[in-house]
Coordinates of C-alpha atoms and ligand atoms in Angstrom, one line a residue:
M1 CA 71.5 62.1 58.0
H2 CA 67.8 61.4 57.9
S3 CA 65.3 62.3 55.2
P4 CA 63.8 65.9 55.5
G5 CA 60.4 65.9 57.3
G6 CA 60.7 62.4 58.7
P7 CA 62.0 61.5 62.3
P8 CA 65.4 59.7 62.3
G9 CA 65.1 55.9 61.8
V10 CA 61.9 56.2 59.9
S11 CA 63.6 56.9 56.6
G12 CA 65.4 53.5 56.6
R13 CA 62.1 51.7 57.0
R14 CA 60.5 53.8 54.2
M15 CA 62.8 52.2 51.7
F16 CA 60.4 49.4 51.5
P17 CA 56.8 50.4 50.9
A18 CA 55.1 49.4 54.2
M19 CA 52.0 46.9 53.8
S20 CA 49.0 48.3 55.4
L21 CA 47.8 46.6 58.6
R22 CA 44.5 45.7 56.9
N23 CA 46.5 44.0 54.0
R24 CA 48.7 42.2 56.5
I25 CA 45.8 40.8 58.5
A26 CA 44.0 39.8 55.3
L27 CA 47.2 38.2 54.1
Y28 CA 47.9 36.2 57.3
Y29 CA 44.3 35.1 57.6
T30 CA 44.1 34.1 54.0
G31 CA 47.5 32.3 54.1
T32 CA 46.6 30.3 57.1
T33 CA 43.1 29.5 55.7
A34 CA 44.6 28.5 52.3
V35 CA 46.8 26.0 54.0
L36 CA 44.1 24.5 56.2
M37 CA 41.8 24.4 53.0
A38 CA 44.5 22.6 51.0
V39 CA 44.9 20.0 53.8
V40 CA 41.1 19.6 54.1
F41 CA 40.8 19.2 50.3
A42 CA 43.6 16.8 50.2
L43 CA 42.1 14.7 52.9
I44 CA 38.6 14.7 51.2
F45 CA 40.2 13.7 47.9
L46 CA 42.3 11.0 49.5
T47 CA 39.2 9.7 51.7
V48 CA 37.0 9.6 48.5
D49 CA 39.8 8.0 46.4
R50 CA 40.2 5.3 49.1
V51 CA 36.5 4.8 49.6
V52 CA 36.0 4.4 45.8
Y53 CA 38.8 1.8 45.4
S54 CA 37.5 0.0 48.5
H55 CA 34.1 -0.4 46.8
F56 CA 35.8 -1.8 43.8
D57 CA 38.0 -4.3 45.9
E58 CA 34.9 -5.3 47.6
E59 CA 33.3 -6.0 44.3
L60 CA 36.3 -7.9 43.1
R61 CA 36.4 -9.9 46.3
H62 CA 32.7 -10.8 45.7
E63 CA 33.5 -11.8 42.1
V64 CA 36.2 -14.0 43.1
S65 CA 34.3 -15.8 45.7
E66 CA 31.3 -16.1 43.2
T67 CA 33.7 -17.8 40.7
L68 CA 35.5 -20.0 43.3
S69 CA 32.7 -21.2 45.7
K70 CA 30.1 -22.6 43.5
D71 CA 28.1 -25.1 45.4
H72 CA 28.3 -27.5 42.5
V73 CA 31.9 -28.2 43.6
Q74 CA 31.2 -31.7 44.9
E75 CA 34.3 -33.5 44.2
H76 CA 36.5 -32.2 47.0
D77 CA 39.7 -33.9 45.8
I78 CA 39.8 -31.6 42.8
C79 CA 41.4 -28.3 43.4
E80 CA 39.7 -25.0 42.3
F81 CA 42.3 -24.4 39.3
D82 CA 41.6 -27.9 37.9
R83 CA 37.8 -27.4 38.3
L84 CA 37.8 -24.0 36.6
K85 CA 39.9 -25.3 33.9
A86 CA 37.7 -28.2 33.4
V87 CA 34.5 -26.4 33.4
G88 CA 35.6 -23.0 31.8
L89 CA 35.3 -19.8 33.3
D90 CA 32.0 -18.7 31.8
E91 CA 30.2 -21.9 32.6
A92 CA 31.6 -21.7 36.3
R93 CA 30.5 -18.1 36.8
V94 CA 26.9 -18.5 35.3
G95 CA 26.4 -21.7 37.2
D96 CA 23.4 -24.1 37.0
R97 CA 20.9 -21.3 36.3
L98 CA 21.8 -21.0 32.6
H99 CA 22.7 -24.0 30.4
S100 CA 22.7 -22.9 26.7
S101 CA 25.6 -21.3 25.2
Q102 CA 23.2 -18.7 24.1
D103 CA 22.4 -17.9 27.6
I104 CA 26.1 -17.7 28.6
K105 CA 26.8 -15.2 25.7
K106 CA 24.0 -13.0 26.9
V107 CA 25.3 -12.8 30.4
A108 CA 28.7 -12.3 29.2
D109 CA 27.6 -9.2 27.2
I110 CA 26.1 -7.5 29.9
D111 CA 28.5 -8.7 32.6
P112 CA 31.1 -5.9 32.9
D113 CA 33.7 -8.1 34.8
Y114 CA 36.6 -9.8 33.2
V115 CA 37.8 -13.1 34.6
Q116 CA 41.0 -14.9 33.4
L117 CA 42.6 -18.1 34.5
V118 CA 46.2 -18.5 34.0
D119 CA 48.5 -21.5 35.0
S120 CA 51.5 -21.1 37.2
N121 CA 53.6 -20.0 34.1
G122 CA 51.3 -17.2 33.3
Q123 CA 49.8 -19.2 30.2
I124 CA 46.0 -18.4 29.8
V125 CA 44.0 -21.4 30.7
S126 CA 40.5 -19.9 30.4
R127 CA 39.0 -16.4 30.2
T128 CA 35.4 -15.0 30.1
A129 CA 33.9 -14.4 26.7
N130 CA 33.9 -10.6 27.2
L131 CA 37.7 -10.4 27.0
A132 CA 37.5 -11.5 23.4
R133 CA 41.1 -10.9 22.2
N134 CA 42.2 -9.0 25.2
V135 CA 44.3 -10.4 28.0
L136 CA 44.3 -9.3 31.5
I137 CA 47.8 -8.6 32.8
F138 CA 49.5 -11.2 34.9
T139 CA 52.1 -10.3 37.3
P140 CA 54.1 -13.4 38.5
S141 CA 55.9 -11.5 41.2
Y142 CA 52.6 -11.2 43.1
S143 CA 52.5 -14.2 45.4
G144 CA 49.5 -13.6 47.6
V145 CA 46.1 -11.9 46.8
R146 CA 46.9 -8.5 45.3
F147 CA 44.7 -5.5 44.2
Y148 CA 46.1 -3.2 41.7
N149 CA 45.3 -1.0 38.8
A150 CA 46.2 -2.1 35.2
E151 CA 45.4 -1.0 31.6
L152 CA 43.0 -3.0 29.3
A153 CA 42.4 -1.8 25.8
Q154 CA 43.3 1.7 26.9
S155 CA 41.0 2.0 29.8
T156 CA 42.0 1.6 33.4
M157 CA 40.9 -1.5 35.3
R158 CA 40.8 -2.5 38.9
Q159 CA 42.3 -6.0 39.1
V160 CA 42.8 -8.6 41.5
Q161 CA 45.1 -11.5 41.1
V162 CA 44.4 -14.7 43.3
P163 CA 46.7 -17.8 43.6
L164 CA 44.9 -21.0 43.3
V165 CA 46.6 -24.0 45.3
D166 CA 46.1 -27.6 45.3
R167 CA 45.8 -29.7 48.6
S168 CA 49.5 -29.9 48.9
G169 CA 49.6 -26.1 48.8
T170 CA 51.4 -26.0 45.4
V171 CA 50.3 -22.9 43.4
K172 CA 48.6 -24.3 40.3
G173 CA 47.6 -21.1 38.7
Y174 CA 46.0 -17.7 39.2
L175 CA 42.5 -16.3 38.8
I176 CA 42.6 -12.7 37.6
V177 CA 39.4 -10.7 37.8
A178 CA 39.1 -7.1 36.6
V179 CA 36.4 -4.3 36.7
P180 CA 36.5 -1.2 34.6
L181 CA 37.3 2.0 36.7
K182 CA 36.0 4.4 34.0
S183 CA 33.2 6.0 35.8
A184 CA 34.8 6.1 39.2
M185 CA 38.0 7.6 37.6
M186 CA 35.9 10.3 35.9
I187 CA 34.3 11.2 39.3
L188 CA 37.7 11.3 41.0
R189 CA 39.2 13.4 38.0
D190 CA 36.2 15.7 38.0
L191 CA 36.5 16.2 41.8
K192 CA 40.2 17.0 41.4
Y193 CA 39.6 19.6 38.7
I194 CA 36.7 21.3 40.6
V195 CA 38.7 21.5 43.8
I196 CA 41.9 23.0 41.7
A197 CA 39.8 25.4 39.8
W198 CA 37.7 26.6 42.8
Y199 CA 40.6 26.9 45.2
P200 CA 42.2 30.1 43.9
V201 CA 38.7 31.6 43.5
I202 CA 37.8 30.8 47.1
I203 CA 41.2 32.2 48.2
I204 CA 40.9 35.4 46.4
A205 CA 37.3 36.0 47.4
L206 CA 38.4 35.2 51.1
F207 CA 41.4 37.7 50.9
G208 CA 38.8 40.4 49.6
L209 CA 36.4 39.7 52.4
T210 CA 39.1 39.6 55.1
R211 CA 40.3 42.8 53.9
L212 CA 36.9 44.4 54.0
I213 CA 36.3 43.0 57.6
A214 CA 39.9 44.1 58.6
S215 CA 39.3 47.5 57.2
R216 CA 36.0 47.9 59.3
S217 CA 37.8 46.7 62.5
I218 CA 40.7 49.1 62.2
R219 CA 38.5 52.1 61.3
P220 CA 38.3 53.2 65.0
I221 CA 42.3 53.0 65.1
E222 CA 42.3 55.4 62.0
E223 CA 40.0 57.6 63.9
V224 CA 42.5 57.7 66.8
I225 CA 45.5 58.4 64.4
A226 CA 43.3 61.3 62.9
T227 CA 42.6 62.7 66.3
A228 CA 46.2 62.3 67.3
E229 CA 47.5 64.1 64.3
S230 CA 45.0 66.9 64.7
I231 CA 46.4 67.6 68.2
T232 CA 48.7 70.6 68.3
Q233 CA 49.9 73.0 70.9
A234 CA 46.8 75.1 70.1
N235 CA 44.3 72.5 70.9
F236 CA 46.3 70.2 73.5
D237 CA 43.0 69.7 75.5
R238 CA 41.5 67.6 72.6
R239 CA 41.2 63.9 73.4
M240 CA 40.5 60.6 71.7
P241 CA 36.8 59.5 71.4
L242 CA 36.0 56.6 73.7
P243 CA 34.3 53.8 71.9
A244 CA 31.1 52.7 73.4
R245 CA 32.3 49.1 74.0
Q246 CA 34.9 48.7 76.6
D247 CA 37.2 46.6 74.5
E248 CA 41.0 46.8 73.5
L249 CA 40.3 50.0 71.5
Y250 CA 38.6 51.6 74.5
R251 CA 41.6 50.9 76.6
L252 CA 44.0 52.1 73.9
S253 CA 42.1 55.5 73.5
A254 CA 41.9 55.8 77.4
T255 CA 45.5 55.2 77.7
I256 CA 46.5 57.7 75.1
N257 CA 44.1 60.2 76.8
A258 CA 45.7 59.6 80.2
L259 CA 49.2 60.1 78.6
L260 CA 47.9 63.2 77.0
D261 CA 46.6 64.5 80.4
R262 CA 50.1 63.9 82.0
L263 CA 51.9 65.5 79.1
Q264 CA 49.6 68.5 79.1
D265 CA 50.1 68.8 83.0
A266 CA 54.0 68.6 82.5
F267 CA 53.9 71.1 79.7
R268 CA 51.8 73.5 81.8
R269 CA 54.2 73.1 84.8
E270 CA 57.1 73.6 82.5
K271 CA 55.6 76.8 80.9
Q272 CA 54.7 78.0 84.6
F273 CA 58.3 77.3 85.8
T274 CA 59.8 79.2 82.8
A275 CA 57.5 82.1 83.5
D276 CA 58.1 82.1 87.1
A277 CA 61.9 81.7 86.8
S278 CA 62.1 84.6 84.3
H279 CA 59.9 86.7 86.5
E280 CA 62.1 86.0 89.5
L281 CA 65.2 86.8 87.7
K282 CA 63.9 89.9 86.1
T283 CA 62.5 91.5 89.4
P284 CA 65.9 91.9 91.1
L285 CA 67.6 92.9 87.8
A286 CA 65.0 95.7 87.4
V287 CA 65.4 96.7 91.1
V288 CA 69.1 97.1 90.7
K289 CA 68.8 98.7 87.3
G290 CA 66.2 101.3 88.7
T291 CA 68.4 102.0 91.8
L292 CA 71.5 102.6 89.8
D293 CA 69.5 104.8 87.2
V294 CA 68.4 106.9 90.1
L295 CA 71.7 107.0 91.7
V296 CA 73.6 108.3 88.6
R297 CA 71.1 111.1 87.9
K298 CA 72.9 113.6 90.3
P299 CA 75.8 113.6 92.8
R300 CA 74.9 112.1 96.3
D301 CA 76.9 112.0 99.5
V302 CA 78.8 108.8 100.3
V303 CA 76.5 107.3 102.9
H304 CA 73.6 107.4 100.4
Y305 CA 76.0 105.8 97.8
E306 CA 77.0 103.0 100.2
D307 CA 73.4 102.4 101.2
R308 CA 72.2 102.0 97.6
V309 CA 75.2 99.9 96.5
R310 CA 74.6 97.5 99.6
Y311 CA 71.0 97.3 98.6
C312 CA 72.0 96.3 95.1
L313 CA 74.4 93.8 96.3
D314 CA 71.7 92.1 98.4
E315 CA 69.5 91.9 95.4
L316 CA 72.3 90.4 93.3
N317 CA 73.2 87.9 95.9
R318 CA 69.5 86.9 95.9
M319 CA 69.7 86.5 92.1
A320 CA 72.9 84.5 92.4
R321 CA 71.3 82.3 95.1
L322 CA 68.2 81.8 92.8
I323 CA 70.3 80.9 89.7
D324 CA 72.1 78.4 91.9
Q325 CA 68.9 76.8 93.0
L326 CA 67.5 76.7 89.4
L327 CA 70.7 75.1 88.2
L328 CA 70.4 72.4 90.9
L329 CA 66.7 71.7 90.2
A330 CA 67.6 71.5 86.4
R331 CA 70.5 69.3 87.2
S332 CA 68.6 67.1 89.6
E333 CA 65.9 66.5 87.0
S334 CA 68.1 65.6 84.1
D335 CA 68.7 61.9 83.5
S336 CA 72.5 62.1 84.2
S337 CA 71.9 63.1 87.9
S338 CA 72.2 59.7 89.8
P339 CA 72.7 59.9 93.6
N340 CA 75.8 58.3 95.1
I341 CA 73.9 56.2 97.6
A342 CA 76.0 55.0 100.6
P343 CA 75.5 53.9 104.1
V344 CA 75.4 57.3 105.9
D345 CA 75.4 58.3 109.6
V346 CA 72.6 61.0 109.8
G347 CA 74.2 62.3 113.0
E348 CA 77.4 63.1 111.2
V349 CA 75.6 64.8 108.5
I350 CA 73.5 66.8 111.0
A351 CA 76.7 67.8 112.7
T352 CA 78.2 69.2 109.5
V353 CA 75.3 71.1 108.6
L354 CA 75.0 72.7 112.3
S355 CA 78.6 73.7 112.0
R356 CA 77.5 76.0 109.1
V357 CA 74.0 77.0 110.3
E358 CA 74.5 77.4 114.0
P359 CA 76.5 80.7 113.9
L360 CA 74.0 82.2 111.5
A361 CA 71.2 81.1 114.1
A362 CA 73.0 82.6 117.0
A363 CA 73.4 85.9 115.0
R364 CA 69.6 85.9 114.6
H365 CA 69.0 84.8 118.3
R366 CA 67.6 81.5 117.5
S367 CA 69.1 78.3 119.1
I368 CA 69.1 74.5 117.8
D369 CA 68.6 71.6 120.2
T370 CA 69.9 68.4 118.7
K371 CA 69.1 64.7 120.2
I372 CA 70.5 61.8 118.2
G373 CA 68.4 58.6 119.0
F374 CA 69.5 56.6 116.1
S375 CA 73.3 55.5 115.6
G376 CA 72.8 53.1 112.8
R377 CA 73.3 53.9 109.1
V378 CA 70.8 54.9 106.5
S379 CA 71.1 54.7 102.6
A380 CA 71.4 58.2 101.2
D381 CA 73.8 60.4 99.1
P382 CA 75.5 62.5 102.0
A383 CA 75.8 65.6 99.9
M384 CA 72.2 65.6 98.8
L385 CA 71.1 65.0 102.4
E386 CA 73.2 67.7 103.7
M387 CA 71.6 70.0 101.3
M388 CA 68.1 68.9 102.2
L389 CA 68.7 69.3 106.0
A390 CA 70.1 72.7 105.4
N391 CA 67.1 73.8 103.4
I392 CA 64.7 72.6 106.0
L393 CA 66.7 74.0 108.9
S394 CA 67.1 77.4 107.3
N395 CA 63.4 77.6 106.8
A396 CA 62.8 76.6 110.4
L397 CA 65.1 79.5 111.5
K398 CA 63.6 81.9 109.0
Y399 CA 60.0 81.4 110.0
S400 CA 60.4 81.3 113.8
P401 CA 60.5 84.3 116.1
E402 CA 63.6 85.5 117.8
G403 CA 64.6 83.6 121.0
S404 CA 62.8 80.4 119.8
V405 CA 64.3 76.9 119.7
V406 CA 64.5 74.6 116.7
E407 CA 64.6 70.8 117.8
I408 CA 66.3 68.2 115.6
R409 CA 65.6 64.5 116.6
T410 CA 66.5 61.3 115.1
G411 CA 65.3 57.8 116.0
A412 CA 64.1 54.5 114.5
Q413 CA 60.7 52.9 114.2
N414 CA 59.1 49.9 112.7
G415 CA 62.3 49.1 110.8
T416 CA 62.8 52.6 109.4
A417 CA 64.9 55.5 110.7
F418 CA 63.7 59.1 110.9
C419 CA 64.8 62.7 111.4
T420 CA 62.5 65.4 112.6
I421 CA 63.0 69.2 112.4
A422 CA 60.6 71.1 114.4
D423 CA 60.2 74.8 115.0
H424 CA 57.9 77.0 117.1
G425 CA 57.2 79.5 114.4
I426 CA 54.6 81.0 112.3
G427 CA 53.4 77.6 111.0
I428 CA 51.6 76.9 107.6
P429 CA 47.9 76.8 107.2
D430 CA 46.4 73.4 106.4
S431 CA 45.1 74.5 103.0
K432 CA 48.6 75.4 101.9
L433 CA 50.4 72.3 103.3
Q434 CA 50.1 70.5 99.9
S435 CA 51.5 73.4 97.8
I436 CA 54.7 74.3 99.7
F437 CA 56.8 71.6 97.8
D438 CA 55.7 73.3 94.4
R439 CA 58.3 75.4 92.7
F440 CA 58.2 79.1 93.4
Y441 CA 55.4 78.6 95.9
R442 CA 55.3 80.7 98.8
V443 CA 52.7 80.7 101.6
D444 CA 52.7 84.5 101.9
E445 CA 54.3 86.4 99.2
S446 CA 55.0 89.7 101.2
R447 CA 56.3 87.7 104.2
S448 CA 58.7 85.6 102.2
S449 CA 60.2 88.5 100.1
S450 CA 61.2 90.0 103.5
T451 CA 62.9 86.8 104.4
G452 CA 64.6 86.6 101.0
G453 CA 62.9 83.3 100.0
S454 CA 62.4 82.2 96.3
G455 CA 60.0 79.3 96.8
L456 CA 62.5 76.7 95.4
G457 CA 64.1 75.4 98.6
L458 CA 61.3 72.8 99.4
S459 CA 61.0 71.7 95.7
I460 CA 64.6 71.0 95.8
V461 CA 64.1 69.0 99.0
R462 CA 61.4 66.8 97.4
R463 CA 63.3 66.3 94.4
L464 CA 66.5 65.2 96.1
A465 CA 64.4 63.1 98.4
D466 CA 62.7 61.3 95.5
L467 CA 66.1 60.6 94.1
Q468 CA 67.2 58.9 97.2
H469 CA 63.9 57.2 98.0
I470 CA 63.6 59.3 101.3
G471 CA 60.1 60.1 102.5
V472 CA 59.3 63.6 103.3
E473 CA 56.3 64.5 105.6
V474 CA 55.2 67.7 107.1
S475 CA 52.8 68.7 109.8
S476 CA 52.0 72.2 110.9
R477 CA 49.8 74.3 113.2
E478 CA 49.4 78.1 112.5
K479 CA 51.3 80.2 115.0
L480 CA 52.5 77.0 116.8
G481 CA 55.1 75.7 114.6
T482 CA 56.1 73.2 111.8
T483 CA 57.6 69.7 111.9
F484 CA 59.4 68.2 108.9
T485 CA 60.0 64.3 109.0
L486 CA 62.5 62.6 106.8
I487 CA 62.0 58.8 106.7
F488 CA 65.0 56.8 105.5
P489 CA 65.6 53.3 104.2
V490 CA 67.9 51.6 106.8
V491 CA 71.0 50.0 105.9
R492 CA 70.9 46.3 107.2
N493 CA 74.4 45.0 108.6
Ligands
LIG501 P1 61.2 79.9 100.4 O1 62.7 80.1 99.9 O2 60.2 80.8 100.1 O3 61.4 79.5 102.0 P2 60.6 77.0 100.3 O4 60.3 76.3 99.1 O5 61.7 76.7 101.1 O6 60.6 78.6 99.8 O7 59.3 77.1 101.2 C1 58.1 77.3 100.5 C2 57.3 78.1 101.4 O8 56.7 77.2 102.5 C3 57.9 79.3 102.0 O9 57.7 80.4 101.4 C4 57.0 79.3 103.4 O10 55.9 80.1 103.3 C5 56.7 78.0 103.7 N1 57.4 77.3 104.7 C6 58.6 76.4 104.6 N2 59.1 76.0 105.7 C7 58.3 76.6 106.8 C8 58.4 76.8 108.0 N3 59.4 76.1 108.7 N4 57.6 77.4 108.8 C9 56.6 78.2 108.1 N5 56.4 78.2 106.7 C10 57.3 77.5 106.1

């Protein structure tokens, strides 16, 4: 069971409210951009972070070399540790330029770098005046030169710890230099906050913007939907507006228009078929009814009764034939009718048809001349092929004069087999040749009704030929005759 008003299958999907196309486009686009932006922001942040630290590390390196490589180290046999221990750190860093302790204090006040010398056990040997009572953290497990963050009096410092060795390579102590990270940390933190605060704002704005662009882009689709919804049986000739630019939307509209053209054509033919069929069935019924009505009005002699009844029987036979043909056409057009294609000997099928048709031809003083020039096998459904040949042959006999000969030939050419049925009859005008395969089409209404034709025979031939992939060609000259050619797919052995 499906919900009223909705096609089957749709009700299931409607259980979840469908997200509109414009929202979906906006969501996918924003989602992708959000991920990309997060990656870019993270990369920027990490790069800035790294650059900032590398600047500090560079500064620390400079400070270390300033402290260690004073040119007043003349006694080379004294290792750096012993020299710094002897001179004191403040004195070593300020160097020759300042001498008084007053000067040293001044420099220490403005110098933001903290330097500390520890021995190999971590005991402080010397430290710069600005360290006052504070101590730089020493980490005994760091063997080589090591840069790291550490805390000093509740502020974060960038520190380097450098081992000092004597000539024999024994670690005598460590030089620890630290610079405050305060301003850099603030910049990094601010950058982080700015990014985190703006990120959702940018994403929301982007979603709104994309949704707006998506709505504008799909507006033409909505027009197509509105037009499609407005098309009913009453205005089936309405078509989608074609956009000026030949883009995908143009192709969509043009494709729907072509589909509508085909549908309209099919509906028109279907309508015509129903009208024609009911007309064809109503005519003999009306004739029979009228004849019988007149017949029962007053008593008549036996000969008259016999004549009228025979006339009615002829009409009823015609009707029965028509109904058979209509059913055959309907069945051949339903999906279930699939031909039983097999390798078929055309000569054999022709012989079967001839056994039925030849007595009738002889009774009407026409003869059939058959020459089989192809003995191979073709792929076809034998019963369908029989029906096709019978229809074409009976037409050839019907539309040719008494005493004439209908010729049947088979042969092979260019890898295909063919069968021609040629008569020397009334022929078909060139202008009508295209229409003879249409349902209920008769070249000459009065001529055909006298021969009992319904105009369905050749449409059945075309339909059965299509089902079996057999080609049908016709050529005709008025008053000279008509030739039908069937072209078969050959079976290769
Ligand atoms: P019908 O039952 O009227 O013969 P068909 O579909 O078999 O219907 O043929 C359609 C029309 O084609 C016929 O009415 C006739 O006018 C024309 N036609 C078919 N075959 C021949 C032929 N061999 N010679 C002349 N006209 C033909």
